[in-house]
Tab-separated table of C-alpha atoms in Angstrom:
chain	number	residue	atom	x	y	z
A	220	MET	CA	0.000	0.000	0.000
A	221	CYS	CA	2.875	2.378	0.816
A	222	SER	CA	4.414	1.996	-2.645
A	223	ASN	CA	0.974	2.400	-4.226
A	224	LEU	CA	0.429	5.701	-2.453
A	225	ILE	CA	3.886	7.038	-3.317
A	226	ASP	CA	3.379	6.107	-6.963
A	227	ASN	CA	-0.037	7.771	-6.962
A	228	LEU	CA	1.380	10.959	-5.431
A	229	ILE	CA	4.159	11.090	-8.018
A	230	ASN	CA	1.620	10.675	-10.832
A	231	ILE	CA	-0.536	13.490	-9.441
A	232	CYS	CA	2.440	15.817	-9.068
A	233	HIS	CA	3.600	14.930	-12.560
A	234	LEU	CA	0.236	16.064	-13.926
A	235	ASN	CA	0.504	19.218	-11.785
A	236	HIS	CA	3.920	20.087	-13.274
A	237	LEU	CA	5.830	19.674	-10.012
A	238	LEU	CA	8.392	17.237	-11.410
A	239	GLU	CA	9.900	15.807	-14.601
A	240	SER	CA	10.241	12.099	-15.379
A	241	ILE	CA	13.956	12.266	-14.547
A	242	ASP	CA	13.063	13.306	-10.960
A	243	GLU	CA	10.784	10.345	-10.168
A	244	ILE	CA	13.309	7.894	-8.719
A	245	TYR	CA	14.958	10.564	-6.569
A	246	ILE	CA	11.649	11.816	-5.124
A	247	ARG	CA	10.364	8.272	-4.584
A	248	ASN	CA	13.445	7.474	-2.507
A	249	GLN	CA	13.105	10.697	-0.530
A	250	ILE	CA	9.523	9.829	0.436
A	251	LEU	CA	10.484	6.237	1.259
A	252	ALA	CA	13.052	7.642	3.702
A	253	LEU	CA	10.415	9.822	5.394
A	254	LEU	CA	8.276	6.704	5.916
A	255	ASN	CA	11.199	4.514	7.121
A	256	GLU	CA	10.421	2.231	4.178
A	257	PRO	CA	13.582	0.415	2.946
A	258	GLU	CA	12.307	-0.613	-0.493
A	259	PHE	CA	9.792	0.179	-3.195
A	260	VAL	CA	7.528	-2.554	-4.563
A	261	ASP	CA	6.218	-1.963	-8.061
A	262	PRO	CA	2.477	-1.346	-7.629
A	263	PRO	CA	-0.048	-3.240	-9.756
A	264	ILE	CA	-0.977	-1.739	-13.113
A	265	GLY	CA	-3.502	1.076	-12.765
A	266	THR	CA	-3.588	4.046	-10.437
A	267	LEU	CA	-5.428	4.628	-7.194
A	268	SER	CA	-8.566	6.752	-7.381
A	269	LEU	CA	-7.324	9.101	-4.663
A	270	ASN	CA	-6.697	12.819	-5.091
A	271	LEU	CA	-3.725	14.731	-3.700
A	272	TYR	CA	-5.269	15.392	-0.279
A	273	GLU	CA	-6.588	11.857	0.185
A	274	THR	CA	-3.198	10.436	-0.768
A	275	LEU	CA	-1.395	12.646	1.737
A	276	GLU	CA	-3.866	11.635	4.456
A	277	LYS	CA	-3.191	7.943	3.777
A	278	LEU	CA	0.560	8.524	3.919
A	279	CYS	CA	0.105	10.315	7.241
A	280	ASP	CA	-1.915	7.319	8.496
A	281	ILE	CA	1.054	5.062	7.718
A	282	ALA	CA	3.423	7.460	9.512
A	283	VAL	CA	1.160	7.357	12.579
A	284	GLU	CA	0.957	3.543	12.504
A	285	ARG	CA	4.754	3.361	12.389
A	286	ASN	CA	5.133	5.856	15.265
A	287	ILE	CA	6.973	8.283	12.999
A	288	ILE	CA	4.569	11.082	13.948
A	289	GLU	CA	1.952	11.733	16.608
A	290	ASP	CA	-1.685	11.442	15.579
A	291	ASN	CA	-2.635	15.105	15.829
A	292	LEU	CA	-3.399	17.823	13.307
A	293	SER	CA	-0.108	19.667	13.704
A	294	SER	CA	2.072	16.580	13.273
A	295	ARG	CA	0.105	15.390	10.245
A	296	ASP	CA	0.313	18.808	8.587
A	297	ILE	CA	4.054	19.021	9.229
A	298	PHE	CA	4.601	15.542	7.804
A	299	SER	CA	2.514	16.126	4.659
A	300	SER	CA	4.269	19.466	4.058
A	301	ASN	CA	7.636	17.749	4.310
A	302	ILE	CA	6.496	15.237	1.707
A	303	MET	CA	5.372	17.991	-0.675
A	304	ASN	CA	8.591	19.916	-0.090
A	305	LYS	CA	10.403	17.095	-1.895
A	306	PHE	CA	8.669	18.190	-5.088
A	307	LEU	CA	9.680	21.845	-4.800
A	308	ASP	CA	12.795	23.686	-5.928
A	309	LYS	CA	14.921	25.868	-3.674
A	310	PRO	CA	13.785	29.491	-3.289
A	311	SER	CA	16.488	30.813	-5.647
A	312	ILE	CA	15.312	28.570	-8.493
A	313	ILE	CA	11.646	29.420	-7.887
A	314	ASN	CA	12.444	33.131	-7.960
A	315	ASP	CA	14.407	32.685	-11.186
A	316	LYS	CA	11.447	30.891	-12.796
A	317	PHE	CA	9.031	33.582	-11.631
A	318	PHE	CA	11.073	36.416	-13.121
A	319	ASP	CA	11.756	34.505	-16.351
A	320	LEU	CA	7.960	34.342	-16.816
A	321	TYR	CA	7.544	37.919	-15.590
A	322	VAL	CA	9.576	39.253	-18.537
A	323	ASN	CA	6.788	38.146	-20.887
A	324	SER	CA	3.822	38.828	-18.588
A	325	PRO	CA	3.381	39.630	-14.879
A	326	LYS	CA	0.126	37.645	-14.960
A	327	SER	CA	1.792	34.504	-16.326
A	328	ALA	CA	4.332	34.737	-13.481
A	329	THR	CA	1.677	34.987	-10.757
A	330	ASP	CA	-0.441	32.279	-12.459
A	331	TRP	CA	2.529	29.904	-12.275
A	332	PHE	CA	3.383	30.769	-8.658
A	333	TYR	CA	-0.268	30.509	-7.586
A	334	ASP	CA	-0.686	27.084	-9.242
A	335	MET	CA	2.539	25.869	-7.661
A	336	SER	CA	1.372	27.020	-4.212
A	337	LYS	CA	-1.922	25.140	-4.642
A	338	ASN	CA	-0.451	22.007	-6.203
A	339	SER	CA	2.153	21.678	-3.437
A	340	ASN	CA	-0.631	21.852	-0.793
A	341	TYR	CA	0.789	25.057	0.687
A	342	ILE	CA	-2.572	26.646	-0.112
A	343	LYS	CA	-5.028	24.316	1.624
A	344	VAL	CA	-7.428	23.979	-1.314
A	345	ASP	CA	-9.364	21.024	0.111
A	346	ARG	CA	-10.044	22.859	3.394
A	347	ILE	CA	-10.897	26.169	1.734
A	348	ALA	CA	-13.541	24.358	-0.333
A	349	LYS	CA	-15.494	23.776	2.892
A	350	ASN	CA	-16.177	27.508	3.335
A	351	LYS	CA	-19.722	28.703	2.648
A	352	SER	CA	-20.037	31.863	0.551
A	353	TYR	CA	-23.055	34.046	-0.182
A	354	ILE	CA	-23.978	37.254	-2.011
A	355	VAL	CA	-26.408	39.575	-0.199
A	356	ASN	CA	-28.121	42.834	-1.083
A	357	SER	CA	-27.431	46.128	0.682
A	358	PRO	CA	-28.096	49.844	0.097
A	359	TYR	CA	-24.472	50.033	-1.116
A	360	GLY	CA	-24.691	47.254	-3.701
A	361	ASN	CA	-24.023	43.566	-3.232
A	362	LEU	CA	-21.930	42.459	-0.260
A	363	GLU	CA	-20.205	39.095	0.221
A	364	ILE	CA	-20.255	36.740	3.185
A	365	THR	CA	-17.952	33.809	3.878
A	366	ILE	CA	-18.559	31.489	6.798
A	367	ASN	CA	-15.077	30.229	7.559
A	368	LEU	CA	-14.985	26.424	7.847
A	369	SER	CA	-11.520	25.927	6.364
A	370	LYS	CA	-9.454	25.653	9.533
A	371	PRO	CA	-10.060	22.272	11.210
A	372	GLU	CA	-11.146	22.342	14.833
A	373	LYS	CA	-8.447	21.383	17.304
A	374	ASP	CA	-9.224	18.453	19.553
A	375	PRO	CA	-8.614	18.719	23.345
A	376	LYS	CA	-5.371	16.752	23.081
A	377	GLN	CA	-3.967	19.206	20.510
A	378	ILE	CA	-4.989	22.178	22.655
A	379	MET	CA	-3.268	20.705	25.720
A	380	LEU	CA	-0.094	20.041	23.714
A	381	GLU	CA	-0.038	23.626	22.497
A	382	LYS	CA	-0.478	24.977	26.031
A	383	SER	CA	2.348	22.853	27.431
A	384	ALA	CA	4.785	23.491	24.556
A	385	PRO	CA	7.530	26.112	25.074
A	386	THR	CA	7.181	29.488	23.364
A	387	ASN	CA	9.223	29.796	20.180
A	388	LYS	CA	11.501	32.774	19.580
A	389	TYR	CA	12.228	31.634	16.033
A	390	PRO	CA	10.728	32.523	13.627
A	391	ARG	CA	10.196	35.886	15.264
A	392	CYS	CA	6.584	36.065	14.033
A	393	LEU	CA	4.277	34.304	11.583
A	394	LEU	CA	5.147	36.781	8.820
A	395	CYS	CA	8.936	36.796	9.090
A	396	LEU	CA	11.013	35.473	6.204
A	397	GLU	CA	12.384	32.794	8.549
A	398	ASN	CA	9.129	30.887	7.978
A	399	GLU	CA	10.207	29.906	4.457
A	400	GLY	CA	10.954	26.177	4.671
A	401	TYR	CA	10.439	26.082	8.460
A	402	ASN	CA	9.351	22.646	9.661
A	403	GLY	CA	6.707	23.878	12.116
A	404	THR	CA	5.930	22.938	15.710
A	405	ILE	CA	2.867	22.121	17.770
A	406	LYS	CA	2.425	25.911	18.101
A	407	LEU	CA	3.705	27.159	14.751
A	408	PRO	CA	2.274	26.137	11.366
A	409	ASP	CA	3.962	23.842	8.877
A	410	ARG	CA	6.013	25.814	6.351
A	411	ALA	CA	8.353	23.250	4.771
A	412	ASN	CA	6.585	23.708	1.418
A	413	HIS	CA	6.391	27.498	1.778
A	414	ARG	CA	8.081	29.717	-0.828
A	415	VAL	CA	8.120	33.478	-1.349
A	416	ILE	CA	8.998	35.777	-4.231
A	417	ARG	CA	11.547	38.442	-3.329
A	418	THR	CA	11.240	41.888	-4.896
A	419	MET	CA	12.144	45.523	-4.316
A	420	LEU	CA	9.332	48.016	-3.691
A	421	ASN	CA	10.033	51.649	-2.866
A	422	ASN	CA	13.752	50.870	-2.422
A	423	ARG	CA	13.129	48.190	0.212
A	424	GLU	CA	13.110	44.403	0.054
A	425	TRP	CA	9.725	42.685	0.256
A	426	ALA	CA	8.423	39.141	-0.125
A	427	ILE	CA	5.215	38.005	-1.811
A	428	GLN	CA	3.425	34.849	-0.717
A	429	TYR	CA	-0.082	33.458	-0.876
A	430	SER	CA	-2.277	32.939	2.148
A	431	PRO	CA	-2.580	29.230	3.043
A	432	TYR	CA	-6.276	29.840	3.835
A	433	LEU	CA	-7.089	32.379	1.151
A	434	TYR	CA	-10.439	34.184	1.307
A	435	TYR	CA	-10.574	35.302	-2.331
A	436	ASN	CA	-8.850	34.664	-5.650
A	437	GLU	CA	-5.044	34.804	-5.438
A	438	HIS	CA	-5.145	36.199	-1.898
A	439	CYS	CA	-1.529	37.232	-1.384
A	440	ILE	CA	0.459	38.759	1.460
A	441	VAL	CA	3.227	41.263	0.792
A	442	LEU	CA	5.559	41.367	3.764
A	443	SER	CA	8.567	43.426	4.692
A	444	ALA	CA	11.861	41.553	4.677
A	445	GLU	CA	12.566	43.289	7.996
A	446	HIS	CA	10.569	42.676	11.165
A	447	VAL	CA	9.307	46.238	11.615
A	448	PRO	CA	5.896	47.338	12.960
A	449	MET	CA	2.953	48.443	10.862
A	450	GLN	CA	2.934	52.197	10.309
A	451	ILE	CA	1.023	54.290	7.777
A	452	THR	CA	3.302	57.012	6.339
A	453	LYS	CA	3.917	58.643	2.979
A	454	ASP	CA	6.176	55.693	2.200
A	455	THR	CA	3.141	53.394	2.560
A	456	PHE	CA	1.482	55.070	-0.430
A	457	LYS	CA	4.721	54.867	-2.426
A	458	THR	CA	5.005	51.141	-1.669
A	459	LEU	CA	1.385	50.385	-2.588
A	460	LEU	CA	1.656	52.296	-5.865
A	461	ASP	CA	4.978	50.641	-6.636
A	462	PHE	CA	3.364	47.229	-6.141
A	463	THR	CA	0.598	48.015	-8.652
A	464	SER	CA	3.299	48.986	-11.158
A	465	PHE	CA	5.028	45.662	-10.491
A	466	LEU	CA	1.808	43.575	-10.656
A	467	PRO	CA	-0.792	45.772	-12.401
A	468	HIS	CA	-3.470	43.046	-12.342
A	469	TYR	CA	-3.391	42.872	-8.522
A	470	PHE	CA	-4.864	45.236	-5.934
A	471	ILE	CA	-3.063	45.831	-2.641
A	472	GLY	CA	-4.211	47.284	0.666
A	473	SER	CA	-3.136	47.787	4.230
A	474	ASN	CA	-4.867	47.330	7.525
A	475	ALA	CA	-4.885	50.463	9.634
A	476	ASP	CA	-1.932	50.891	11.967
A	477	LEU	CA	-3.791	51.507	15.248
A	478	PRO	CA	-5.400	48.985	17.641
A	479	ILE	CA	-9.160	48.301	17.259
A	480	VAL	CA	-9.225	49.537	13.642
A	481	GLY	CA	-6.152	47.476	12.762
A	482	GLY	CA	-7.485	44.037	11.904
A	483	SER	CA	-4.220	42.160	11.649
A	484	ILE	CA	-0.704	41.562	12.987
A	485	LEU	CA	0.580	45.040	13.824
A	486	ALA	CA	4.080	43.889	14.809
A	487	HIS	CA	5.217	43.158	11.229
A	488	GLU	CA	4.655	45.508	8.298
A	489	HIS	CA	2.655	43.762	5.613
A	490	TYR	CA	-0.111	44.247	3.081
A	491	GLN	CA	-2.733	42.035	1.465
A	492	GLY	CA	-3.511	41.879	-2.226
A	493	GLY	CA	-4.742	39.655	-5.001
A	494	ASN	CA	-6.590	39.325	-8.253
A	495	TYR	CA	-10.130	40.081	-7.130
A	496	ILE	CA	-12.837	42.733	-7.468
A	497	PHE	CA	-14.422	43.503	-4.107
A	498	PRO	CA	-17.867	45.123	-3.692
A	499	MET	CA	-16.214	48.382	-2.616
A	500	GLN	CA	-14.482	48.753	-5.979
A	501	THR	CA	-17.802	49.195	-7.806
A	502	ALA	CA	-19.333	51.605	-5.249
A	503	LYS	CA	-21.034	54.707	-6.635
A	504	GLU	CA	-19.870	58.259	-5.991
A	505	ILE	CA	-21.662	60.731	-3.692
A	506	PHE	CA	-19.720	63.766	-4.869
A	507	LYS	CA	-16.489	64.703	-6.654
A	508	PHE	CA	-13.804	67.206	-5.730
A	509	ARG	CA	-10.432	68.531	-6.882
A	510	LEU	CA	-7.328	69.404	-4.913
A	511	GLU	CA	-6.065	72.798	-6.054
A	512	THR	CA	-2.460	71.827	-5.331
A	513	HIS	CA	-2.668	68.515	-7.232
A	514	LYS	CA	-4.179	69.279	-10.618
A	515	SER	CA	-3.730	65.779	-12.074
A	516	VAL	CA	-5.583	64.066	-9.224
A	517	LYS	CA	-9.327	63.427	-9.388
A	518	GLY	CA	-11.121	62.935	-6.089
A	519	SER	CA	-14.493	61.570	-5.044
A	520	VAL	CA	-16.328	60.383	-1.944
A	521	LEU	CA	-17.927	56.954	-2.270
A	522	HIS	CA	-21.419	55.818	-1.368
A	523	TRP	CA	-19.957	53.230	0.987
A	524	PRO	CA	-20.739	52.550	4.673
A	525	LEU	CA	-17.149	53.247	5.712
A	526	SER	CA	-16.098	56.826	4.954
A	527	THR	CA	-14.017	56.464	1.792
A	528	ILE	CA	-12.176	58.947	-0.438
A	529	ARG	CA	-11.101	57.718	-3.891
A	530	LEU	CA	-8.199	59.425	-5.647
A	531	SER	CA	-7.201	58.722	-9.237
A	532	SER	CA	-4.320	59.934	-11.403
A	533	LEU	CA	-1.848	59.024	-14.130
A	534	ASN	CA	0.851	60.822	-12.141
A	535	VAL	CA	2.190	58.552	-9.386
A	536	TYR	CA	4.156	61.318	-7.692
A	537	GLU	CA	1.230	63.721	-7.445
A	538	LEU	CA	-1.067	60.918	-6.304
A	539	THR	CA	1.391	59.899	-3.570
A	540	ASP	CA	1.612	63.468	-2.328
A	541	ALA	CA	-2.170	63.960	-2.469
A	542	CYS	CA	-2.719	60.799	-0.402
A	543	ASN	CA	-0.265	62.037	2.183
A	544	VAL	CA	-1.854	65.509	2.342
A	545	ILE	CA	-5.255	63.950	3.075
A	546	PHE	CA	-3.756	61.510	5.577
A	547	GLU	CA	-1.901	64.248	7.476
A	548	SER	CA	-5.063	66.371	7.520
A	549	TRP	CA	-7.148	63.489	8.824
A	550	LYS	CA	-4.681	62.550	11.593
A	551	ASN	CA	-5.317	65.905	13.273
A	552	TYR	CA	-8.981	66.396	12.367
A	553	SER	CA	-11.732	66.558	14.987
A	554	ASP	CA	-15.492	66.979	14.691
A	555	LYS	CA	-17.200	66.698	18.063
A	556	GLY	CA	-20.631	66.629	16.407
A	557	CYS	CA	-19.638	63.309	14.768
A	558	ASN	CA	-17.824	61.978	17.877
A	559	ILE	CA	-14.496	62.373	16.080
A	560	LEU	CA	-11.570	63.421	18.257
A	561	SER	CA	-8.107	63.134	16.766
A	562	HIS	CA	-6.325	62.715	20.125
A	563	THR	CA	-7.042	62.045	23.789
A	564	ASN	CA	-4.270	63.123	26.161
A	565	GLY	CA	-1.824	62.988	23.275
A	566	VAL	CA	-2.865	59.488	22.154
A	567	PRO	CA	-3.808	59.455	18.421
A	568	HIS	CA	-7.147	58.081	17.244
A	569	ASN	CA	-7.275	58.877	13.521
A	570	THR	CA	-5.662	56.775	10.810
A	571	ILE	CA	-6.656	55.257	7.475
A	572	THR	CA	-7.008	51.970	5.637
A	573	PRO	CA	-5.438	52.536	2.178
A	574	ILE	CA	-6.291	50.375	-0.851
A	575	CYS	CA	-4.550	50.691	-4.216
A	576	ARG	CA	-5.295	49.301	-7.679
A	577	ARG	CA	-4.935	50.062	-11.372
A	578	ASN	CA	-7.948	51.189	-13.391
A	579	GLY	CA	-6.684	50.953	-16.950
A	580	GLN	CA	-3.694	53.297	-17.125
A	581	PHE	CA	-4.839	55.205	-14.033
A	582	TYR	CA	-3.589	54.571	-10.517
A	583	GLU	CA	-6.428	54.516	-7.999
A	584	MET	CA	-6.157	54.858	-4.222
A	585	ASP	CA	-9.020	54.468	-1.744
A	586	LEU	CA	-8.445	56.140	1.624
A	587	VAL	CA	-10.835	54.787	4.274
A	588	LEU	CA	-11.004	57.111	7.268
A	589	ARG	CA	-10.742	55.300	10.614
A	590	ASN	CA	-10.968	56.324	14.271
A	591	ASN	CA	-10.364	54.030	17.260
A	592	ARG	CA	-11.715	56.157	20.124
A	593	THR	CA	-13.633	54.332	22.880
A	594	THR	CA	-16.235	55.483	25.421
A	595	GLU	CA	-18.077	53.928	28.349
A	596	GLU	CA	-21.036	53.333	26.042
A	597	HIS	CA	-18.807	51.774	23.380
A	598	PRO	CA	-15.796	50.261	25.209
A	599	LEU	CA	-14.676	48.341	22.102
A	600	GLY	CA	-14.808	51.455	19.932
A	601	ILE	CA	-17.269	54.120	18.808
A	602	PHE	CA	-16.574	53.193	15.180
A	603	HIS	CA	-16.509	49.458	15.805
A	604	PRO	CA	-19.375	46.930	15.667
A	605	HIS	CA	-21.747	47.961	18.443
A	606	LYS	CA	-23.163	45.611	21.051
A	607	GLU	CA	-26.354	44.783	19.098
A	608	VAL	CA	-24.377	43.209	16.221
A	609	GLN	CA	-21.513	41.621	18.156
A	610	HIS	CA	-23.293	38.258	18.235
A	611	ILE	CA	-22.399	38.166	14.516
A	612	LYS	CA	-19.136	40.119	14.363
A	613	LYS	CA	-17.219	41.320	17.407
A	614	GLU	CA	-13.699	41.347	15.982
A	615	ASN	CA	-11.873	44.303	14.452
A	616	ILE	CA	-13.034	45.400	11.008
A	617	GLY	CA	-9.936	44.785	8.931
A	618	LEU	CA	-9.047	45.326	5.300
A	619	ILE	CA	-11.117	42.480	3.837
A	620	GLU	CA	-14.306	43.477	5.687
A	621	VAL	CA	-13.703	47.136	4.806
A	622	MET	CA	-13.913	46.171	1.123
A	623	GLY	CA	-17.243	44.362	1.595
A	624	LEU	CA	-16.374	40.726	2.331
A	625	ALA	CA	-17.429	39.415	5.742
A	626	ILE	CA	-15.337	36.601	7.206
A	627	LEU	CA	-17.606	35.069	9.843
A	628	PRO	CA	-16.835	32.232	12.298
A	629	GLY	CA	-17.712	28.631	11.462
A	630	ARG	CA	-19.936	28.323	14.567
A	631	LEU	CA	-22.534	30.429	12.731
A	632	LEU	CA	-23.403	27.631	10.321
A	633	THR	CA	-24.822	25.444	13.097
A	634	GLU	CA	-26.272	28.419	14.955
A	635	LEU	CA	-28.170	29.595	11.873
A	636	GLU	CA	-29.687	26.126	11.540
A	637	ASP	CA	-30.836	26.376	15.172
A	638	ILE	CA	-32.426	29.747	14.423
A	639	LYS	CA	-34.263	28.274	11.437
A	640	GLU	CA	-35.726	25.528	13.641
A	641	TYR	CA	-36.773	28.157	16.177
A	642	ILE	CA	-38.502	30.197	13.459
A	643	LEU	CA	-40.337	27.063	12.297
A	644	GLY	CA	-41.525	26.474	15.846
A	645	LYS	CA	-39.763	23.170	16.437
A	646	GLU	CA	-39.804	22.216	20.106
A	647	GLU	CA	-36.240	20.890	20.109
A	648	ALA	CA	-34.817	24.187	18.796
A	649	LYS	CA	-32.085	25.592	21.029
A	650	VAL	CA	-30.880	29.068	20.124
A	651	ALA	CA	-27.631	30.417	21.572
A	652	GLN	CA	-28.429	33.069	24.189
A	653	TYR	CA	-26.495	35.780	22.335
A	654	HIS	CA	-28.719	35.188	19.262
A	655	GLN	CA	-32.028	35.006	21.140
A	656	ASP	CA	-33.219	38.593	20.604
A	657	TRP	CA	-32.347	38.414	16.914
A	658	ALA	CA	-34.044	35.006	16.515
A	659	THR	CA	-37.219	36.323	18.157
A	660	GLU	CA	-37.245	39.337	15.837
A	661	LEU	CA	-36.716	37.137	12.772
A	662	LYS	CA	-39.526	34.787	13.815
A	663	GLN	CA	-41.923	37.728	14.024
A	664	ARG	CA	-40.946	39.045	10.589
A	665	TYR	CA	-40.621	35.797	8.648
A	666	ASN	CA	-43.233	35.146	5.984
A	667	PRO	CA	-43.842	31.350	5.811
A	668	SER	CA	-44.472	31.572	2.060
A	669	SER	CA	-40.892	32.774	1.430
A	670	ASN	CA	-37.663	30.767	1.239
A	671	LEU	CA	-36.322	30.452	4.790
A	672	ASP	CA	-32.705	29.838	3.732
A	673	LYS	CA	-32.624	32.981	1.581
A	674	PHE	CA	-34.367	34.961	4.320
A	675	ILE	CA	-31.773	33.983	6.947
A	676	ILE	CA	-28.764	34.703	4.713
A	677	GLN	CA	-30.150	38.088	3.696
A	678	GLU	CA	-30.788	38.958	7.358
A	679	LEU	CA	-27.202	37.930	8.101
A	680	GLY	CA	-26.180	40.302	5.318
A	681	ASN	CA	-28.244	43.066	6.887
A	682	LYS	CA	-26.308	42.564	10.123
A	683	PHE	CA	-23.013	42.823	8.232
A	684	THR	CA	-24.230	46.005	6.564
A	685	THR	CA	-24.905	47.468	10.020
A	686	VAL	CA	-21.441	46.347	11.182
A	687	LEU	CA	-19.873	48.350	8.347
A	688	GLU	CA	-22.119	51.350	9.007
A	689	HIS	CA	-21.000	51.381	12.639
A	690	ALA	CA	-17.384	51.595	11.441
A	691	GLY	CA	-18.044	54.653	9.263
A	692	VAL	CA	-16.883	57.922	10.845
A	693	PHE	CA	-19.156	60.104	8.679
A	694	LYS	CA	-22.610	58.539	8.462
A	695	LEU	CA	-24.355	58.663	5.099
A	696	ASP	CA	-27.203	60.886	6.216
A	697	GLU	CA	-27.540	64.601	5.465
A	698	GLN	CA	-25.576	65.652	8.551
A	699	GLY	CA	-22.824	63.102	7.975
A	700	ILE	CA	-22.333	64.027	4.323
A	701	ASP	CA	-22.191	67.730	5.238
A	702	CYS	CA	-19.535	66.908	7.851
A	703	PHE	CA	-17.605	64.885	5.263
A	704	LYS	CA	-17.699	67.893	2.918
A	705	ASN	CA	-16.407	70.075	5.751
A	706	PHE	CA	-13.417	67.770	6.133
A	707	ILE	CA	-12.726	67.806	2.380
A	708	SER	CA	-12.830	71.623	2.447
A	709	THR	CA	-9.996	71.691	5.013
A	710	ILE	CA	-7.559	69.828	2.756
């Protein structure tokens, strides 16, 4: 059976362009060594009807039976990544291949790197396929919802092992370059089959990788080669614009650099990008404006729940400067009527979430105004999901949510089924306490002649819409738009 599985894996990887015929004997022997198998027995004619992920699972089963690895998620992932690493070239060769393709077309280079990352099981395609995705209506256009089921639940044994394991100081963080090829531990993810593309952006070294649990097409992470903290500065805009010159078919954006409104790892400077059109990109305009000092730059305010300025220009230098002028103005802007204070006792509250893309020949930058001030009424943030929607989304509103894609916890799938049973009046229905008020409201409003599944998903979408509205500093009512215009007039 062991030889059968190895042969099947080699055939799959051959079809996925991860090896040439001349490599087969070498890779076979490498995998035999991992399994403590001294010899290879020619399998019977015909191949197994197992895909890549099923084959790796079976090989992990053998490793467990032979006491090569422990039978837990972390050990199995580490072992399967070590197997797939045998099919991959060293980083220098992968970078050479990428840039050889890049000469002809940036898209062909990313297509190749993306396929390689999927075919080597670095991107967990089989787990991502478990996610549930929906399109919902909103006053701002369609929004997207993903219920995240891709990350397997840890069993109690795994949790206990993680708690008792020593804290690692290497790699320094999950985004550091030291993760490339790192074996992994019970606490740190498997990265033996992890590769990055090195490039220079804005006169600094960066690395491009894909997210193992991507949330949209070609979801990539662009990380600083140095372990430096997140900080929005004029250089941020230069870097984002430089990236869209390097890969013009990709967007790129940054989480804000302050707690509460920063939805990601703030200790290591990084951005997220990819080949995807988010709902925010197609938002309509409320009004347009021009900056007298930046004649080539067109500006507009979007009809979007988070307060968003869109700037567009053919001139990268003027666009960079215009972004920085708006950012510097916003950092020190206060409007007590809208609960916006730039500082409290010298502590800053205002920052932005910047998002950059190409629109034909034009460079386009969205500047989403953020504020992280808290009060007794809103201890998690005034411009953060308020208490009445936290049963759906309590976490920080990061870059992906800002652009109109909700990433919601897997628990919701079961909880929504419970709510459906409650609406239908089933006696055994048990609704989580934090959903009870919402479930009662839905039961009162549900029309039995309508489709219950569609009703529930749309109501979930309505909650997400409210989450985004709470995060907007200038509300899209008459007063809020007037206040937004007042801010624009100060630039």
